[in-house]
Amino acid sequence: MGLRRILVVDDDPDIREYFAAVLDDHGYEVAGAGDSAAALAELDRFLPDVVIVDVLLPGRSGLDLLVTLRRSPRWSATPLVVVTGVDQLLKDDCQSYLGAHAGVEGPDAVLGKPIHPATLLAVLRAIETRQLAVS
Amino acid sequence: MRDPYAQYFEEMPCYLSVHDRDFRIIHGNQRFRRDFGEQGDYCYRAYKGRDSVCDGCPVEKTFLEGAPQISEQVLRTRDGQEIPVRVRTTPIRDEAGQIVAVMEMHTDISESKRLQEQLAHSRQRLAQLFEEVPCYLSVQGPDRIIQHANRRFRETFGPAIGEPCYRVFKHRDEQCLVCNAQIVYREGKAFDHEEVVVSADGREINVLVTTAPLRNARGEVEAVIEMAVDITQIRELQSQLTSIGLLVGSISHGIKGLLTGLDGGLYLVNSGFERGDEARLKKGWEMVVRNVERIRSMVLDILYYAKDRELEVVDVDVASLVGELAEVMEKKAVDGGVALSFDVASGVGTLPGDGKALRAMLVNILENSLEACRAEMGKRDLRVTMSVRRLDPWMVIVVEDNGVGMDRETREKLFSLFFSSKGSKGTGLGLFIANKIVAKHGGSITVDSEVGRGSRFVIRLPLEARPSTRPNPELAPLSAAARGS
């Protein structure tokens, strides 16, 4: 099963457009959302295979959205990539934030801004490879 | 056999003497004779080398009043040594009950005099120490009334003695919810705590307070002593360091977001070139320009924050200031698909202020409104309007948008340092600085906003120059061109 449909959740339209262009150029289908509420609505409409979410969003944060998805029966298995410009939230600290939510698995990958197109694509391919190995 | 009483008289370990009505010494014991000479002399001459009776002579008083007297005197011995003495006199009567003589006993009190002086000296020294300790020192009774306060305390908090502590420290009329002095009374031991108190002139002071019990001879806590050290500077420094830490984090986060936007623009430009896709190329270039512009205004904000400069006040021509703003913001508004309009009432005239600072402030507010519109995806008919009216004593500038709007929390934190609702884009500096500039001009910013409906910023700037905005005669009024530089 390939990962084709990507939902990008970021409040900066430039970044949404950037990711959409890169992913579109490489055969992915992309939808965008500017905040967590819009993302939740888009999930049911677009049925993404992967969700890429920025940590700092207006209103509910990206990590908050992650916890919601991980706990939802429908989306718990959907790969999730967290994007952030905040150093402290990278890697370990992201896990420790999630540690406060017992049983919630962390993101499948964390991307630190700025993000090169190759990095974005490599992360998606790694997730895909991992999924294929599991199945 | 010798009269034993005569022997006792003779050997008494003090000066004993008997005087007649003429103040002549008719008897003196051995010790007396050794230091003041043989009997027969006048006491005033023997004791003080005088030619007449001393003032307040205890012998004279005893003759007059017929009762024993006690006083203190200083006598001079034959070899010139001065001895402080306690004098006790008693009348000696004949069989008819007439006073015929007065017996005088002098006890040497040099040692107790010396101790007394030492005690007074130590007391004075202690009082001086209490007075001059370089911290705030006070003693409070169980009724919370300040009984003593040292100099530094009085200089900072006013006379204070006789006043309740809560009035002196907090300017309030009721006792504090948690009273640290009462805890000391209850628990009987010293402890430290930190708090904020208010000086007589209304300044907030951070203090580290040690409160300790003062016990009486029975060991009961009779009063509480409080020693407070001013740590305001340390706290200020700490909060500045925290601010700098936050600033660095916020800047680095902001820059990373903007770099990602630049990466996006570059990707679109490059791939547009490769494919000869002009629309993509144009979109990418706009993205680059937008993010470069954002980096520019962020850097300017940081510079403004880093340098808390004094206002350079001149009479600012409001209409031409708005004209400049229109020029600067036009492109940004068009790019964002926002209709930006300006409405300046005729004859708004001038305003005492710093042209550059006012311009930076209005750019920040307008940018904020444009962003609020850009964030409102899918909405048509996005507008930002700026209107200027002269409503004595204020110049009132209203910036209104129909963008995303703000919830209550965002509205309340809007002007705090590093608060940003823009997620990945904001540094949280822009509106903080705008508010600071308006406050420096003696004005105010109020905000009215609702989620989904937009926001309305009302900026009031005083038309009359205040001490901080009195035009500097050395600065010539700036031309519009110079202001724009």
Coordinates of C-alpha atoms in Angstrom, one line a residue:
Chain A
M1 CA 0.0 0.0 0.0
G2 CA 1.5 3.3 -1.1
L3 CA 1.2 6.6 0.8
R4 CA -0.3 8.9 -1.7
R5 CA -2.6 11.4 0.0
I6 CA -0.9 13.9 2.3
L7 CA -2.6 16.5 4.5
V8 CA -0.4 19.5 5.4
V9 CA -1.5 21.4 8.5
D10 CA 0.3 24.8 8.8
D11 CA -1.0 28.3 9.5
D12 CA 1.5 29.8 7.0
P13 CA 0.0 29.7 3.5
D14 CA 3.5 30.0 2.0
I15 CA 4.6 26.8 3.7
R16 CA 1.4 25.0 2.7
E17 CA 2.0 26.1 -0.8
Y18 CA 5.6 25.0 -0.7
F19 CA 4.9 21.5 0.6
A20 CA 2.0 21.2 -1.9
A21 CA 4.3 22.1 -4.8
V22 CA 7.1 19.7 -3.8
L23 CA 4.7 16.8 -3.1
D24 CA 2.6 17.4 -6.1
D25 CA 5.7 17.4 -8.3
H26 CA 6.5 13.9 -6.9
G27 CA 3.2 12.4 -7.5
Y28 CA 1.5 12.9 -4.1
E29 CA -2.0 14.3 -3.7
V30 CA -2.1 17.2 -1.2
A31 CA -4.7 19.0 0.9
G32 CA -4.0 21.9 3.3
A33 CA -5.4 23.2 6.5
G34 CA -4.6 26.3 8.5
D35 CA -5.4 25.1 12.0
S36 CA -6.4 22.0 14.0
A37 CA -10.1 22.6 13.6
A38 CA -9.8 22.9 9.8
A39 CA -7.5 19.8 9.8
L40 CA -10.1 17.7 11.6
A41 CA -12.7 18.7 9.0
E42 CA -10.3 17.9 6.2
L43 CA -9.5 14.5 7.5
D44 CA -12.9 13.1 6.9
R45 CA -13.2 14.8 3.5
F46 CA -9.8 14.0 2.1
L47 CA -9.0 10.7 3.9
P48 CA -5.2 11.3 4.0
D49 CA -2.6 8.5 4.2
V50 CA -0.1 10.8 6.1
V51 CA -0.6 14.0 8.1
I52 CA 2.1 16.6 8.3
V53 CA 1.5 19.0 11.1
D54 CA 3.2 22.2 12.4
V55 CA 3.5 22.4 16.2
L56 CA 2.7 26.1 16.7
L57 CA -0.8 26.7 15.3
P58 CA -3.3 29.3 16.2
G59 CA -5.7 27.8 18.7
R60 CA -5.0 24.1 19.5
S61 CA -1.4 23.1 18.9
G62 CA -0.1 20.6 16.5
L63 CA 0.8 18.2 19.4
D64 CA -2.7 18.5 20.7
L65 CA -3.9 17.4 17.3
L66 CA -1.5 14.5 17.3
V67 CA -2.9 13.3 20.7
T68 CA -6.4 13.5 19.3
L69 CA -5.5 11.5 16.2
R70 CA -3.5 8.9 18.1
R71 CA -6.5 8.3 20.4
S72 CA -9.1 8.2 17.6
P73 CA -9.8 4.6 16.4
R74 CA -10.1 5.8 12.8
W75 CA -6.8 7.7 12.6
S76 CA -4.6 6.1 15.3
A77 CA -2.6 4.2 12.7
T78 CA -2.1 7.0 10.3
P79 CA 1.5 8.1 10.0
L80 CA 2.1 11.6 11.5
V81 CA 5.0 13.9 10.8
V82 CA 5.5 16.9 13.1
V83 CA 7.1 20.0 11.7
T84 CA 8.6 22.7 14.1
G85 CA 10.8 25.7 14.2
V86 CA 11.1 25.4 18.0
D87 CA 14.4 23.6 18.9
Q88 CA 13.1 22.5 22.3
L89 CA 10.3 20.6 20.7
L90 CA 12.6 18.6 18.5
K91 CA 13.0 14.9 19.1
D92 CA 13.3 14.1 22.8
D93 CA 11.3 17.0 24.1
C94 CA 8.5 16.2 21.7
Q95 CA 8.4 12.7 23.3
S96 CA 8.4 14.2 26.8
Y97 CA 5.4 16.4 25.9
L98 CA 3.6 13.3 24.8
G99 CA 4.8 11.5 27.9
A100 CA 2.2 13.5 29.8
H101 CA -0.4 11.7 27.7
A102 CA 0.0 8.1 28.8
G103 CA 0.0 5.5 26.0
V104 CA 0.1 8.0 23.2
E105 CA 2.7 7.1 20.6
G106 CA 4.9 9.9 19.4
P107 CA 5.1 11.2 15.8
D108 CA 6.5 9.0 13.1
A109 CA 9.0 11.7 12.3
V110 CA 10.0 15.2 13.4
L111 CA 11.1 17.7 10.8
G112 CA 13.0 20.8 12.0
K113 CA 12.5 24.0 9.9
P114 CA 13.9 25.1 7.5
I115 CA 13.1 22.0 5.5
H116 CA 14.7 21.1 2.2
P117 CA 12.5 19.4 -0.4
A118 CA 14.7 16.3 -0.4
T119 CA 14.4 16.0 3.4
L120 CA 10.6 16.1 3.2
L121 CA 10.5 13.5 0.5
A122 CA 13.1 11.3 2.3
V123 CA 11.0 11.3 5.4
L124 CA 7.9 10.2 3.6
R125 CA 9.8 7.4 1.8
A126 CA 11.2 6.2 5.1
I127 CA 7.7 6.0 6.6
E128 CA 6.5 4.2 3.5
T129 CA 9.4 1.6 3.7
R130 CA 8.7 1.0 7.3
Q131 CA 5.0 0.4 6.6
L132 CA 5.8 -2.0 3.8
A133 CA 8.2 -4.0 6.1
V134 CA 5.5 -4.2 8.8
S135 CA 2.8 -5.4 6.4
Chain B
M1 CA 39.9 48.5 126.2
R2 CA 39.1 50.5 123.1
D3 CA 35.5 51.2 122.2
P4 CA 34.7 48.6 119.5
Y5 CA 32.3 50.9 117.8
A6 CA 35.0 53.5 117.4
Q7 CA 37.1 50.8 115.9
Y8 CA 34.3 49.8 113.5
F9 CA 33.9 53.4 112.6
E10 CA 37.6 53.6 112.0
E11 CA 37.8 50.5 109.8
M12 CA 34.7 50.9 107.7
P13 CA 35.5 50.1 104.0
C14 CA 34.1 53.5 102.9
Y15 CA 34.6 57.2 103.6
L16 CA 32.8 58.0 106.9
S17 CA 32.7 61.5 108.3
V18 CA 30.7 63.7 110.8
H19 CA 30.0 67.4 110.1
D20 CA 28.8 70.2 112.2
R21 CA 26.5 73.0 111.2
D22 CA 29.4 75.1 110.0
F23 CA 30.3 72.2 107.5
R24 CA 33.4 71.5 109.5
I25 CA 34.5 67.9 109.5
I26 CA 34.6 66.9 113.2
H27 CA 35.3 63.2 112.6
G28 CA 36.6 61.2 109.8
N29 CA 37.6 57.5 109.6
Q30 CA 40.9 56.2 108.6
R31 CA 40.1 55.9 104.9
F32 CA 38.5 59.4 104.9
R33 CA 41.6 61.0 106.5
R34 CA 43.9 59.3 104.1
D35 CA 42.2 60.8 101.1
F36 CA 40.8 64.1 102.4
G37 CA 43.1 65.1 105.2
E38 CA 42.7 65.6 108.9
Q39 CA 39.5 66.6 110.5
G40 CA 38.8 70.3 111.3
D41 CA 38.7 71.4 107.7
Y42 CA 35.5 72.6 105.9
C43 CA 34.1 69.8 103.9
Y44 CA 33.7 71.9 100.7
R45 CA 37.3 72.7 100.9
A46 CA 38.4 69.1 101.6
Y47 CA 36.1 67.6 98.9
K48 CA 36.3 70.2 96.1
G49 CA 38.9 72.8 97.0
R50 CA 36.1 75.4 97.3
D51 CA 35.7 78.5 99.6
S52 CA 32.0 78.2 100.1
V53 CA 29.3 75.6 100.5
C54 CA 28.5 73.6 97.4
D55 CA 25.1 73.8 95.7
G56 CA 22.8 71.1 96.9
C57 CA 25.1 70.2 99.8
P58 CA 23.6 67.0 101.3
V59 CA 24.9 67.9 104.8
E60 CA 23.1 71.2 104.6
K61 CA 19.9 69.5 103.3
T62 CA 20.1 67.0 106.2
F63 CA 20.3 69.8 108.8
L64 CA 17.4 71.6 107.1
E65 CA 15.1 68.6 106.5
G66 CA 16.1 66.4 109.5
A67 CA 16.0 63.4 107.3
P68 CA 18.7 61.1 105.6
Q69 CA 19.7 62.1 102.1
I70 CA 21.1 60.1 99.2
S71 CA 22.9 61.7 96.2
E72 CA 25.8 61.3 93.9
Q73 CA 28.8 63.5 93.9
V74 CA 32.3 63.7 92.5
L75 CA 35.0 64.3 95.1
R76 CA 38.6 65.2 94.7
T77 CA 41.2 63.5 96.9
R78 CA 44.2 65.2 98.3
D79 CA 46.4 63.9 95.5
G80 CA 44.0 65.3 92.9
Q81 CA 42.1 62.1 91.9
E82 CA 38.4 62.5 91.1
I83 CA 36.2 59.8 92.6
P84 CA 32.5 59.4 91.8
V85 CA 30.7 58.5 95.0
R86 CA 27.3 57.7 96.3
V87 CA 26.6 59.9 99.4
R88 CA 24.3 58.9 102.2
T89 CA 23.8 61.2 105.1
T90 CA 22.0 60.8 108.4
P91 CA 21.3 63.3 111.1
I92 CA 22.8 62.9 114.6
R93 CA 20.6 64.2 117.4
D94 CA 21.3 65.1 121.0
E95 CA 19.2 64.0 123.9
A96 CA 16.7 66.8 123.3
G97 CA 16.3 65.6 119.7
Q98 CA 18.1 68.6 118.2
I99 CA 20.3 67.8 115.2
V100 CA 23.8 68.5 116.3
A101 CA 25.7 66.9 113.5
V102 CA 25.4 65.0 110.3
M103 CA 27.1 61.7 109.5
E104 CA 28.1 61.2 105.9
M105 CA 29.1 57.9 104.2
H106 CA 30.7 58.0 100.7
T107 CA 30.8 54.8 98.7
D108 CA 33.2 54.7 95.8
I109 CA 31.1 54.0 92.6
S110 CA 33.8 54.5 90.0
E111 CA 33.4 50.8 88.9
S112 CA 29.6 51.0 88.5
K113 CA 30.0 54.4 86.8
R114 CA 32.4 52.9 84.4
L115 CA 30.0 50.0 83.7
Q116 CA 27.1 52.4 83.3
E117 CA 29.1 54.4 80.7
Q118 CA 30.0 51.2 79.0
L119 CA 26.4 50.1 78.9
A120 CA 25.3 53.5 77.5
H121 CA 28.0 53.3 74.9
S122 CA 27.0 49.8 73.9
R123 CA 23.4 50.9 73.7
Q124 CA 24.2 53.8 71.6
R125 CA 26.3 51.6 69.4
L126 CA 23.5 49.1 69.0
A127 CA 21.0 51.8 68.2
Q128 CA 23.5 53.2 65.6
L129 CA 23.9 49.7 64.1
F130 CA 20.1 49.2 63.9
E131 CA 19.8 52.7 62.4
E132 CA 22.5 52.3 59.8
V133 CA 22.2 48.6 58.7
P134 CA 22.1 48.8 54.9
C135 CA 18.7 47.1 54.7
Y136 CA 15.1 47.7 55.8
L137 CA 14.8 46.9 59.5
S138 CA 11.6 47.1 61.5
V139 CA 10.1 45.7 64.7
Q140 CA 6.4 45.0 64.8
G141 CA 4.2 44.3 67.8
P142 CA 1.5 41.5 67.9
D143 CA -1.0 44.2 66.9
R144 CA 0.9 44.6 63.6
I145 CA 2.0 48.1 64.5
I146 CA 5.5 49.1 63.6
Q147 CA 7.4 50.0 66.8
H148 CA 10.8 50.7 65.4
A149 CA 12.2 51.3 62.0
N150 CA 15.7 52.1 60.9
R151 CA 16.8 55.1 58.7
R152 CA 16.7 53.3 55.4
F153 CA 13.3 51.9 56.2
R154 CA 11.9 55.4 57.1
E155 CA 13.6 57.0 54.0
T156 CA 11.8 54.4 51.7
F157 CA 8.5 53.8 53.5
G158 CA 7.9 57.1 55.3
P159 CA 7.8 57.7 59.1
A160 CA 5.9 54.4 59.5
I161 CA 6.4 54.1 63.3
G162 CA 2.9 53.7 64.9
E163 CA 1.4 52.6 61.6
P164 CA 0.2 49.1 60.8
C165 CA 2.6 47.1 58.6
Y166 CA 0.1 46.4 55.9
R167 CA -0.5 50.1 55.4
V168 CA 3.2 50.9 55.3
F169 CA 4.2 47.9 53.0
K170 CA 1.2 47.5 50.8
H171 CA -0.8 50.7 51.1
R172 CA -3.9 48.7 52.0
D173 CA -6.4 49.2 54.8
E174 CA -6.8 45.6 55.8
Q175 CA -4.3 43.1 56.9
C176 CA -2.7 40.8 54.3
L177 CA -4.3 37.4 53.6
V178 CA -1.0 35.7 54.7
C179 CA 0.7 37.6 57.5
N180 CA 4.3 36.4 57.9
A181 CA 4.8 38.2 61.2
Q182 CA 1.8 36.3 62.6
I183 CA 3.4 33.0 61.5
V184 CA 6.4 33.9 63.5
Y185 CA 4.2 34.6 66.5
R186 CA 2.5 31.3 66.1
E187 CA 5.5 29.1 65.3
G188 CA 8.1 31.1 67.3
K189 CA 10.9 30.6 64.8
A190 CA 12.6 32.7 62.1
F191 CA 11.9 32.2 58.4
D192 CA 12.7 33.8 55.0
H193 CA 10.3 34.7 52.2
E194 CA 10.2 36.9 49.2
E195 CA 7.6 39.5 48.4
V196 CA 6.8 42.7 46.6
V197 CA 6.2 45.8 48.7
V198 CA 5.4 49.4 47.8
S199 CA 7.5 52.4 48.8
A200 CA 6.0 55.7 50.1
D201 CA 6.4 57.1 46.5
G202 CA 4.5 54.1 45.0
R203 CA 7.5 52.2 43.7
E204 CA 7.3 48.4 43.7
I205 CA 10.2 46.8 45.5
N206 CA 11.1 43.1 45.4
V207 CA 12.4 42.2 48.9
L208 CA 13.9 39.2 50.5
V209 CA 12.6 39.2 54.1
T210 CA 13.9 37.4 57.1
T211 CA 11.4 37.5 60.0
A212 CA 12.5 36.5 63.5
P213 CA 10.9 36.5 66.9
L214 CA 12.1 38.9 69.7
R215 CA 11.5 37.2 73.1
N216 CA 11.2 38.7 76.5
A217 CA 13.0 37.4 79.7
R218 CA 10.3 34.7 80.1
G219 CA 11.0 33.4 76.6
E220 CA 7.6 34.6 75.2
V221 CA 7.6 36.2 71.7
E222 CA 7.0 39.9 72.4
A223 CA 7.7 41.4 69.0
V224 CA 8.9 40.4 65.5
I225 CA 11.9 41.8 63.8
E226 CA 11.9 42.0 60.0
M227 CA 15.0 42.5 57.9
A228 CA 14.2 43.1 54.2
V229 CA 16.9 43.3 51.5
D230 CA 16.0 45.1 48.2
I231 CA 16.5 42.6 45.4
T232 CA 14.6 44.5 42.8
Q233 CA 17.7 44.9 40.6
I234 CA 18.5 41.2 40.8
R235 CA 14.9 40.4 39.8
E236 CA 14.9 42.9 37.0
L237 CA 18.2 41.5 35.7
Q238 CA 16.7 38.0 35.9
S239 CA 13.6 39.0 34.0
Q240 CA 15.7 40.8 31.4
L241 CA 17.8 37.6 31.0
T242 CA 14.6 35.6 30.7
S243 CA 13.3 38.1 28.1
I244 CA 16.5 37.8 26.2
G245 CA 16.3 34.0 26.3
L246 CA 12.7 34.2 25.1
L247 CA 13.7 36.7 22.5
V248 CA 16.5 34.5 21.2
G249 CA 14.1 31.5 21.1
S250 CA 11.4 33.5 19.5
I251 CA 13.7 35.0 16.9
S252 CA 15.3 31.7 16.0
H253 CA 11.8 30.2 15.7
G254 CA 10.6 33.1 13.5
I255 CA 13.6 33.0 11.3
K256 CA 13.3 29.3 10.7
G257 CA 9.7 29.8 9.6
L258 CA 10.7 32.5 7.3
L259 CA 13.6 30.5 5.9
T260 CA 11.1 27.7 5.2
G261 CA 9.0 30.2 3.3
L262 CA 12.0 31.3 1.4
D263 CA 12.9 27.7 0.6
G264 CA 9.4 27.3 -0.7
G265 CA 9.7 30.4 -2.9
L266 CA 13.1 29.2 -4.2
Y267 CA 11.7 25.8 -5.0
L268 CA 8.8 27.3 -7.0
V269 CA 11.2 29.7 -8.8
N270 CA 13.7 27.0 -9.7
S271 CA 11.1 24.4 -10.8
G272 CA 9.2 27.2 -12.7
F273 CA 12.4 28.0 -14.6
E274 CA 13.1 24.4 -15.4
R275 CA 9.6 23.9 -16.8
G276 CA 9.2 27.3 -18.3
D277 CA 6.1 27.6 -16.1
E278 CA 5.7 31.4 -15.8
A279 CA 2.8 31.3 -13.4
R280 CA 4.8 29.1 -11.0
L281 CA 7.8 31.3 -11.4
K282 CA 5.7 34.4 -10.5
K283 CA 4.2 32.7 -7.5
G284 CA 7.6 31.6 -6.2
W285 CA 9.1 35.0 -6.7
E286 CA 6.2 36.6 -4.8
M287 CA 6.8 34.1 -2.0
V288 CA 10.5 35.1 -1.9
V289 CA 9.7 38.8 -1.8
R290 CA 7.1 38.4 0.9
N291 CA 9.4 36.4 3.1
V292 CA 12.3 38.8 2.6
E293 CA 10.0 41.6 3.6
R294 CA 9.0 39.7 6.7
I295 CA 12.6 39.1 7.6
R296 CA 13.2 42.8 7.1
S297 CA 10.4 43.9 9.4
M298 CA 11.4 41.3 12.0
V299 CA 15.0 42.6 12.1
L300 CA 13.7 46.2 12.4
D301 CA 11.5 45.1 15.4
I302 CA 14.4 43.3 17.0
L303 CA 16.6 46.4 16.6
Y304 CA 13.9 48.6 18.1
Y305 CA 13.5 46.2 21.0
A306 CA 17.2 46.0 21.5
K307 CA 17.6 49.7 21.6
D308 CA 15.1 51.4 23.9
R309 CA 15.7 54.8 22.3
E310 CA 14.5 58.1 23.4
L311 CA 11.8 59.8 21.3
E312 CA 12.9 62.4 18.9
V313 CA 9.9 64.6 19.1
V314 CA 8.9 67.0 16.3
D315 CA 5.5 68.2 15.0
V316 CA 4.5 65.3 12.8
D317 CA 2.3 66.1 9.8
V318 CA -0.3 63.3 10.2
A319 CA -1.7 63.5 6.6
S320 CA 1.8 63.0 5.0
L321 CA 2.6 60.2 7.6
V322 CA -0.5 58.4 6.4
G323 CA 0.5 59.0 2.8
E324 CA 3.8 57.3 3.4
L325 CA 2.1 54.3 5.0
A326 CA -0.3 54.0 2.1
E327 CA 2.8 53.8 -0.2
V328 CA 4.6 51.2 1.9
M329 CA 1.6 48.9 2.6
E330 CA -0.1 49.1 -0.8
K331 CA 1.8 46.3 -2.5
K332 CA 1.5 44.0 0.6
A333 CA -2.3 44.5 0.6
V334 CA -2.7 43.8 -3.1
D335 CA -0.5 40.6 -2.8
G336 CA -2.7 39.4 0.0
G337 CA -5.9 40.2 -1.9
V338 CA -6.9 42.8 0.7
A339 CA -8.6 46.1 -0.1
L340 CA -6.6 48.7 1.9
S341 CA -8.1 52.1 2.3
F342 CA -7.2 55.3 4.2
D343 CA -9.5 58.0 5.3
V344 CA -7.9 61.1 6.8
A345 CA -10.2 63.9 7.9
S346 CA -9.3 67.2 6.4
G347 CA -7.3 69.5 8.6
V348 CA -6.0 66.8 11.1
G349 CA -2.9 68.9 11.3
T350 CA 0.2 67.9 13.3
L351 CA 0.9 65.8 16.3
P352 CA 3.9 66.1 18.7
G353 CA 5.7 62.8 18.3
D354 CA 8.6 60.8 16.9
G355 CA 7.8 60.4 13.2
K356 CA 9.9 57.3 12.8
A357 CA 8.5 55.6 15.9
L358 CA 4.9 56.5 15.0
R359 CA 5.4 55.1 11.5
A360 CA 6.9 51.8 12.8
M361 CA 4.0 51.5 15.2
L362 CA 1.4 52.0 12.5
V363 CA 3.2 49.7 10.1
N364 CA 3.1 47.0 12.8
I365 CA -0.6 47.5 13.4
L366 CA -1.4 47.5 9.7
E367 CA 0.7 44.4 9.1
N368 CA -1.1 42.7 11.9
S369 CA -4.4 43.5 10.3
L370 CA -3.2 42.4 6.8
E371 CA -2.0 39.1 8.3
A372 CA -5.4 38.6 10.1
C373 CA -7.0 38.9 6.6
R374 CA -4.5 36.6 4.9
A375 CA -5.2 34.0 7.6
E376 CA -8.9 34.1 6.9
M377 CA -8.8 31.6 4.1
G378 CA -11.6 31.5 1.6
K379 CA -13.3 34.7 2.6
R380 CA -14.0 37.3 -0.1
D381 CA -14.1 41.0 0.2
L382 CA -11.3 41.3 2.7
R383 CA -10.6 44.8 3.8
V384 CA -8.4 46.9 6.1
T385 CA -9.3 50.5 6.7
M386 CA -7.4 53.2 8.5
S387 CA -9.1 56.4 9.5
V388 CA -7.7 59.4 11.3
R389 CA -9.8 62.0 13.1
R390 CA -8.8 64.9 15.4
L391 CA -10.9 64.7 18.5
D392 CA -9.5 67.1 21.1
P393 CA -7.4 66.3 23.1
W394 CA -6.6 63.3 21.0
M395 CA -5.6 62.3 17.5
V396 CA -7.7 59.2 17.0
I397 CA -6.5 56.5 14.6
V398 CA -8.7 53.6 13.9
V399 CA -7.5 50.5 12.1
E400 CA -10.2 48.0 11.2
D401 CA -10.1 44.7 9.4
N402 CA -12.6 41.9 8.7
G403 CA -10.0 39.1 9.1
V404 CA -9.9 36.2 11.4
G405 CA -10.5 38.2 14.6
M406 CA -9.3 37.2 18.1
D407 CA -10.7 35.3 21.0
R408 CA -10.5 36.8 24.5
E409 CA -7.2 35.3 25.5
T410 CA -5.5 36.6 22.4
R411 CA -7.0 40.0 22.9
E412 CA -5.8 40.1 26.5
K413 CA -2.3 39.0 25.7
L414 CA -2.0 40.9 22.5
F415 CA 0.5 43.5 23.7
S416 CA 2.6 41.2 25.8
L417 CA 6.2 40.5 24.8
F418 CA 6.6 37.4 22.7
F419 CA 2.9 36.6 22.6
S420 CA 2.0 35.6 19.0
S421 CA -1.2 34.1 17.7
K422 CA 0.4 33.8 14.3
G423 CA 1.8 30.4 15.0
S424 CA 4.9 30.0 12.9
K425 CA 5.1 33.5 11.7
G426 CA 5.1 35.9 14.6
T427 CA 7.9 36.8 16.9
G428 CA 5.5 38.4 19.3
L429 CA 7.4 41.6 19.1
G430 CA 5.4 43.8 16.7
L431 CA 2.4 44.7 18.8
F432 CA 4.4 44.8 22.0
I433 CA 6.6 47.5 20.4
A434 CA 3.6 49.3 18.9
N435 CA 2.1 49.5 22.4
K436 CA 5.3 50.7 23.9
I437 CA 5.6 53.5 21.3
V438 CA 2.1 54.6 21.9
A439 CA 2.6 54.5 25.7
K440 CA 5.8 56.6 25.3
H441 CA 3.8 59.2 23.5
G442 CA 1.3 59.3 26.4
G443 CA -1.4 57.6 24.4
S444 CA -3.3 54.3 24.4
I445 CA -4.4 51.4 22.2
T446 CA -7.6 49.6 22.7
V447 CA -8.8 46.6 20.8
D448 CA -12.2 45.3 19.9
S449 CA -12.4 41.9 18.2
E450 CA -14.4 38.8 17.7
V451 CA -13.4 35.5 16.1
G452 CA -14.5 35.4 12.5
R453 CA -15.6 39.0 12.4
G454 CA -12.3 40.9 12.5
S455 CA -10.6 43.4 14.8
R456 CA -10.7 47.1 15.4
F457 CA -7.7 48.9 16.9
V458 CA -8.3 52.4 18.3
I459 CA -5.1 54.4 18.9
R460 CA -5.3 57.6 20.8
L461 CA -2.3 60.0 20.7
P462 CA -2.3 63.2 22.8
L463 CA -2.4 66.5 20.8
E464 CA -0.7 68.3 23.6
A465 CA 3.0 67.6 24.2
R466 CA 3.7 65.8 27.5
P467 CA 7.0 65.9 29.3
S468 CA 8.2 62.9 27.3
T469 CA 6.9 64.3 24.0
R470 CA 7.8 67.9 24.2
P471 CA 9.2 68.9 20.8
N472 CA 13.0 69.1 20.8
P473 CA 13.8 72.6 19.5
E474 CA 17.2 71.3 18.2
L475 CA 15.4 69.0 15.8
A476 CA 14.0 70.7 12.8
P477 CA 10.5 69.4 11.7
L478 CA 11.2 66.4 9.6
S479 CA 10.1 66.5 6.0
A480 CA 8.1 63.5 4.7
A481 CA 11.1 62.4 2.8
A482 CA 13.4 62.5 5.7
R483 CA 10.9 60.6 7.9
G484 CA 10.7 57.9 5.3
S485 CA 14.4 57.2 5.4

